[in-house]
mmCIF file of C-alpha atoms in Angstrom:
data_model
loop_
_atom_site.group_PDB
_atom_site.id
_atom_site.type_symbol
_atom_site.label_atom_id
_atom_site.label_comp_id
_atom_site.label_asym_id
_atom_site.label_seq_id
_atom_site.Cartn_x
_atom_site.Cartn_y
_atom_site.Cartn_z
ATOM 1 C CA MET A 1 -20.091 -10.323 10.213
ATOM 2 C CA LEU A 2 -19.791 -8.008 13.202
ATOM 3 C CA PHE A 3 -20.337 -4.875 11.107
ATOM 4 C CA ARG A 4 -22.095 -3.559 8.014
ATOM 5 C CA SER A 5 -19.989 -2.050 5.250
ATOM 6 C CA ILE A 6 -21.120 1.470 4.369
ATOM 7 C CA ALA A 7 -18.378 2.865 2.121
ATOM 8 C CA ALA A 8 -14.624 2.685 1.694
ATOM 9 C CA ALA A 9 -13.481 6.286 1.722
ATOM 10 C CA VAL A 10 -9.839 6.405 0.661
ATOM 11 C CA ASP A 11 -6.790 4.262 0.047
ATOM 12 C CA ALA A 12 -3.298 5.353 1.033
ATOM 13 C CA VAL A 13 -1.012 5.886 -1.947
ATOM 14 C CA VAL A 14 1.858 3.434 -1.417
ATOM 15 C CA VAL A 15 5.179 3.514 -3.224
ATOM 16 C CA LEU A 16 8.139 1.232 -3.730
ATOM 17 C CA ALA A 17 11.162 3.413 -2.959
ATOM 18 C CA ALA A 18 14.874 2.678 -3.141
ATOM 19 C CA ASN A 19 18.003 4.265 -1.769
ATOM 20 C CA PRO A 20 19.958 6.098 -4.523
ATOM 21 C CA SER A 21 22.819 3.645 -4.005
ATOM 22 C CA VAL A 22 20.660 0.978 -5.649
ATOM 23 C CA PRO A 23 21.564 1.007 -9.363
ATOM 24 C CA ALA A 24 17.992 0.727 -10.633
ATOM 25 C CA GLN A 25 15.855 3.354 -12.314
ATOM 26 C CA THR A 26 12.826 1.121 -12.930
ATOM 27 C CA PRO A 27 11.079 -1.738 -11.112
ATOM 28 C CA ALA A 28 12.283 -4.190 -13.776
ATOM 29 C CA GLU A 29 15.880 -3.096 -13.234
ATOM 30 C CA LEU A 30 15.394 -3.446 -9.471
ATOM 31 C CA VAL A 31 14.064 -6.995 -9.810
ATOM 32 C CA ALA A 32 16.955 -7.969 -12.074
ATOM 33 C CA TYR A 33 19.419 -6.403 -9.639
ATOM 34 C CA LEU A 34 17.941 -8.252 -6.648
ATOM 35 C CA LYS A 35 17.901 -11.584 -8.469
ATOM 36 C CA ARG A 36 21.647 -11.382 -8.962
ATOM 37 C CA SER A 37 22.205 -11.363 -5.178
ATOM 38 C CA PRO A 38 19.372 -13.221 -3.419
ATOM 39 C CA GLY A 39 19.076 -12.418 0.272
ATOM 40 C CA LYS A 40 21.798 -9.776 0.226
ATOM 41 C CA TYR A 41 19.563 -6.703 0.324
ATOM 42 C CA SER A 42 16.906 -5.610 2.783
ATOM 43 C CA TYR A 43 13.677 -3.662 3.068
ATOM 44 C CA SER A 44 12.303 -1.827 6.056
ATOM 45 C CA SER A 45 8.769 -1.697 7.457
ATOM 46 C CA PRO A 46 7.045 -0.363 10.594
ATOM 47 C CA GLY A 47 7.017 -3.768 12.287
ATOM 48 C CA VAL A 48 6.224 -7.443 11.868
ATOM 49 C CA GLY A 49 2.835 -8.231 10.327
ATOM 50 C CA ASN A 50 1.898 -4.701 9.299
ATOM 51 C CA ALA A 51 0.598 -3.951 5.805
ATOM 52 C CA PHE A 52 3.981 -2.766 4.497
ATOM 53 C CA HIS A 53 5.687 -5.933 5.750
ATOM 54 C CA LEU A 54 3.078 -8.013 3.921
ATOM 55 C CA ILE A 55 3.461 -5.924 0.774
ATOM 56 C CA GLY A 56 7.190 -6.660 0.886
ATOM 57 C CA GLU A 57 6.483 -10.368 1.191
ATOM 58 C CA MET A 58 4.060 -10.171 -1.736
ATOM 59 C CA PHE A 59 6.677 -8.359 -3.801
ATOM 60 C CA GLN A 60 9.187 -11.147 -3.160
ATOM 61 C CA ALA A 61 6.724 -13.935 -3.916
ATOM 62 C CA THR A 62 5.442 -12.436 -7.172
ATOM 63 C CA GLN A 63 8.791 -11.209 -8.496
ATOM 64 C CA GLY A 64 10.946 -14.167 -7.497
ATOM 65 C CA VAL A 65 13.402 -12.201 -5.347
ATOM 66 C CA GLN A 66 14.725 -12.644 -1.807
ATOM 67 C CA LEU A 67 15.020 -9.749 0.616
ATOM 68 C CA LEU A 68 15.766 -9.475 4.310
ATOM 69 C CA HIS A 69 12.908 -7.836 6.229
ATOM 70 C CA VAL A 70 14.041 -5.318 8.860
ATOM 71 C CA PRO A 71 11.211 -4.144 11.157
ATOM 72 C CA TYR A 72 11.304 -0.755 12.873
ATOM 73 C CA LYS A 73 9.135 0.863 15.532
ATOM 74 C CA GLY A 74 7.249 3.101 13.122
ATOM 75 C CA ALA A 75 6.832 4.377 9.582
ATOM 76 C CA VAL A 76 9.155 7.350 10.109
ATOM 77 C CA GLN A 77 12.002 5.112 11.316
ATOM 78 C CA ALA A 78 11.446 2.621 8.493
ATOM 79 C CA VAL A 79 11.629 5.306 5.815
ATOM 80 C CA GLN A 80 14.637 6.945 7.441
ATOM 81 C CA ALA A 81 16.412 3.581 7.445
ATOM 82 C CA ALA A 82 16.040 3.291 3.679
ATOM 83 C CA ALA A 83 17.010 6.931 3.195
ATOM 84 C CA SER A 84 20.187 6.492 5.251
ATOM 85 C CA GLY A 85 21.172 3.224 3.593
ATOM 86 C CA GLU A 86 20.567 0.971 6.599
ATOM 87 C CA THR A 87 18.165 -0.836 4.277
ATOM 88 C CA GLN A 88 17.989 -0.508 0.514
ATOM 89 C CA ILE A 89 14.239 -0.543 -0.091
ATOM 90 C CA ALA A 90 11.068 0.675 1.598
ATOM 91 C CA PHE A 91 7.396 0.091 0.905
ATOM 92 C CA SER A 92 5.662 3.097 2.395
ATOM 93 C CA ALA A 93 2.894 5.669 2.137
ATOM 94 C CA VAL A 94 3.829 8.398 -0.299
ATOM 95 C CA SER A 95 3.327 11.036 2.404
ATOM 96 C CA SER A 96 6.264 9.552 4.337
ATOM 97 C CA VAL A 97 8.488 9.132 1.296
ATOM 98 C CA LEU A 98 8.063 12.514 -0.419
ATOM 99 C CA PRO A 99 10.245 14.529 2.022
ATOM 100 C CA GLN A 100 13.111 12.058 1.555
ATOM 101 C CA MET A 101 12.633 12.137 -2.216
ATOM 102 C CA LYS A 102 12.832 15.930 -2.253
ATOM 103 C CA ALA A 103 16.058 15.670 -0.246
ATOM 104 C CA GLY A 104 17.472 13.247 -2.823
ATOM 105 C CA LYS A 105 17.671 10.408 -0.318
ATOM 106 C CA LEU A 106 15.057 8.094 -1.860
ATOM 107 C CA ARG A 107 13.871 7.305 -5.389
ATOM 108 C CA ALA A 108 10.280 6.203 -6.052
ATOM 109 C CA LEU A 109 10.249 3.347 -8.560
ATOM 110 C CA ALA A 110 6.563 2.423 -8.588
ATOM 111 C CA VAL A 111 3.196 3.501 -7.206
ATOM 112 C CA LEU A 112 1.470 0.426 -5.768
ATOM 113 C CA ASN A 113 -2.056 1.620 -6.567
ATOM 114 C CA PRO A 114 -4.302 1.005 -9.581
ATOM 115 C CA GLN A 115 -3.834 4.546 -10.896
ATOM 116 C CA ARG A 116 -0.821 6.818 -11.077
ATOM 117 C CA TYR A 117 -0.498 9.409 -8.329
ATOM 118 C CA ALA A 118 -0.962 13.001 -9.483
ATOM 119 C CA GLY A 119 1.910 14.118 -7.259
ATOM 120 C CA LEU A 120 4.297 11.710 -9.032
ATOM 121 C CA PRO A 121 2.947 11.631 -12.593
ATOM 122 C CA ASP A 122 6.078 10.075 -14.077
ATOM 123 C CA VAL A 123 6.218 7.149 -11.647
ATOM 124 C CA PRO A 124 4.474 4.068 -13.116
ATOM 125 C CA THR A 125 2.055 1.840 -11.252
ATOM 126 C CA SER A 126 2.831 -1.715 -10.214
ATOM 127 C CA ALA A 127 0.292 -2.922 -12.789
ATOM 128 C CA GLU A 128 2.451 -1.343 -15.496
ATOM 129 C CA THR A 129 5.749 -2.697 -14.271
ATOM 130 C CA LEU A 130 5.440 -5.632 -11.822
ATOM 131 C CA PRO A 131 3.714 -8.663 -13.394
ATOM 132 C CA GLY A 132 1.553 -10.582 -10.948
ATOM 133 C CA PHE A 133 1.765 -7.987 -8.181
ATOM 134 C CA VAL A 134 -1.622 -6.623 -7.074
ATOM 135 C CA ARG A 135 -1.680 -4.890 -3.703
ATOM 136 C CA PRO A 136 -4.993 -5.134 -1.833
ATOM 137 C CA ASP A 137 -6.520 -1.750 -1.105
ATOM 138 C CA GLY A 138 -5.429 -0.347 2.245
ATOM 139 C CA TRP A 139 -8.726 1.350 2.883
ATOM 140 C CA PHE A 140 -10.053 3.789 5.426
ATOM 141 C CA GLY A 141 -13.811 3.412 5.495
ATOM 142 C CA PHE A 142 -17.127 3.762 7.262
ATOM 143 C CA LEU A 143 -18.705 0.826 9.110
ATOM 144 C CA GLY A 144 -22.048 0.423 10.856
ATOM 145 C CA PRO A 145 -23.825 -2.121 13.069
ATOM 146 C CA PRO A 146 -24.809 -5.398 11.344
ATOM 147 C CA GLY A 147 -28.532 -4.655 11.648
ATOM 148 C CA LEU A 148 -28.367 -1.266 9.937
ATOM 149 C CA PRO A 149 -31.624 -0.875 7.926
ATOM 150 C CA ALA A 150 -31.173 -0.775 4.158
ATOM 151 C CA PRO A 151 -32.732 2.710 3.697
ATOM 152 C CA VAL A 152 -30.387 4.151 6.335
ATOM 153 C CA LEU A 153 -27.425 2.361 4.772
ATOM 154 C CA ARG A 154 -28.203 3.812 1.340
ATOM 155 C CA ARG A 155 -28.686 7.318 2.694
ATOM 156 C CA LEU A 156 -25.438 7.232 4.636
ATOM 157 C CA ASN A 157 -23.543 5.852 1.649
ATOM 158 C CA GLY A 158 -24.957 8.509 -0.668
ATOM 159 C CA ASP A 159 -24.114 11.364 1.697
ATOM 160 C CA ILE A 160 -20.598 10.068 2.376
ATOM 161 C CA VAL A 161 -19.764 9.438 -1.285
ATOM 162 C CA SER A 162 -21.131 12.825 -2.308
ATOM 163 C CA SER A 163 -19.030 14.587 0.317
ATOM 164 C CA LEU A 164 -15.868 12.683 -0.583
ATOM 165 C CA LYS A 165 -16.253 13.513 -4.268
ATOM 166 C CA SER A 166 -16.681 17.248 -3.691
ATOM 167 C CA PRO A 167 -13.724 19.136 -5.246
ATOM 168 C CA ASP A 168 -12.641 20.671 -1.942
ATOM 169 C CA VAL A 169 -12.553 17.405 0.017
ATOM 170 C CA ARG A 170 -11.073 15.420 -2.864
ATOM 171 C CA GLY A 171 -8.285 17.972 -3.340
ATOM 172 C CA LYS A 172 -7.360 17.903 0.332
ATOM 173 C CA LEU A 173 -7.323 14.110 0.425
ATOM 174 C CA GLU A 174 -5.104 13.851 -2.646
ATOM 175 C CA GLY A 175 -2.777 16.451 -1.154
ATOM 176 C CA MET A 176 -2.377 14.162 1.864
ATOM 177 C CA GLY A 177 -1.346 11.233 -0.333
ATOM 178 C CA LEU A 178 -4.734 9.509 -0.266
ATOM 179 C CA ALA A 179 -6.525 8.060 -3.295
ATOM 180 C CA LEU A 180 -10.301 8.408 -3.419
ATOM 181 C CA ILE A 181 -12.382 5.200 -3.405
ATOM 182 C CA ALA A 182 -15.932 6.295 -2.401
ATOM 183 C CA ASN A 183 -17.627 3.045 -3.379
ATOM 184 C CA SER A 184 -20.935 1.270 -2.696
ATOM 185 C CA PRO A 185 -21.603 -0.958 0.337
ATOM 186 C CA GLU A 186 -21.427 -4.045 -1.902
ATOM 187 C CA GLU A 187 -18.123 -2.982 -3.463
ATOM 188 C CA PHE A 188 -16.695 -2.225 -0.032
ATOM 189 C CA GLN A 189 -17.740 -5.638 1.280
ATOM 190 C CA LYS A 190 -16.113 -7.382 -1.687
ATOM 191 C CA MET A 191 -12.933 -5.310 -1.274
ATOM 192 C CA TYR A 192 -12.712 -6.155 2.412
ATOM 193 C CA LEU A 193 -13.191 -9.896 1.951
ATOM 194 C CA GLU A 194 -10.758 -10.168 -0.980
ATOM 195 C CA GLY A 195 -8.093 -8.169 0.839
ATOM 196 C CA PHE A 196 -8.487 -10.312 3.939
ATOM 197 C CA GLU A 197 -7.998 -13.481 1.894
ATOM 198 C CA VAL A 198 -4.926 -12.133 0.092
ATOM 199 C CA TYR A 199 -3.182 -10.991 3.267
ATOM 200 C CA ALA A 200 -4.067 -14.266 5.019
ATOM 201 C CA ARG A 201 -2.344 -16.190 2.211
ATOM 202 C CA ILE A 202 0.733 -13.987 2.466
ATOM 203 C CA VAL A 203 0.972 -14.513 6.222
ATOM 204 C CA LYS A 204 0.656 -18.278 5.799
ATOM 205 C CA THR A 205 3.100 -18.522 2.895
ATOM 206 C CA ALA A 206 5.714 -16.338 4.583
ATOM 207 C CA GLY A 207 5.272 -18.091 7.932
ATOM 208 C CA ILE A 208 4.732 -14.817 9.793
ATOM 209 C CA GLU A 209 4.011 -15.332 13.491
ATOM 210 C CA PRO A 210 2.478 -12.779 15.906
ATOM 211 C CA GLU A 211 4.926 -11.189 18.320
#
């Protein structure tokens, strides 16, 4: 590989959100609703081939529903589209969705992370509500050159993980809608490779082409 994994720092908290016009209060109700009208409803993302587009494709494949993908120029526009009713659903970082939720323009149905988000304690995770759906971690991490000596790698990992887990840093990250990972180099490498394989399968299955 062209780099050495040091540590995955954080993962963005991602939510499945719906416009209030959608008559669904839970992910199961949403899936049932979408199955009654395949291809009639749409979801927005910040462009073709981005992580949120692929998450939408994964949602369709695992839940047996059909949605129209509507790409926008950025995350703000994609969330606003769902909030205004141009699209019915958005897969987005919680930091982008929360303002629209507070305004009553979007409803979070599921957190697409392994654990519930402290800022939305009543919103279930996808593991609780969407059988077969497992979103790869969308990590932000630390990478080094491939020849990084093992003692240096271990020292860097230890210092980074210790800093990330400090109460002050952890609190600020969670307040920004980021979930702490702070893992080992081996765990980070495994996470990277598995995520790459999953997204590659989605791209192939959905027939997504670069623009």
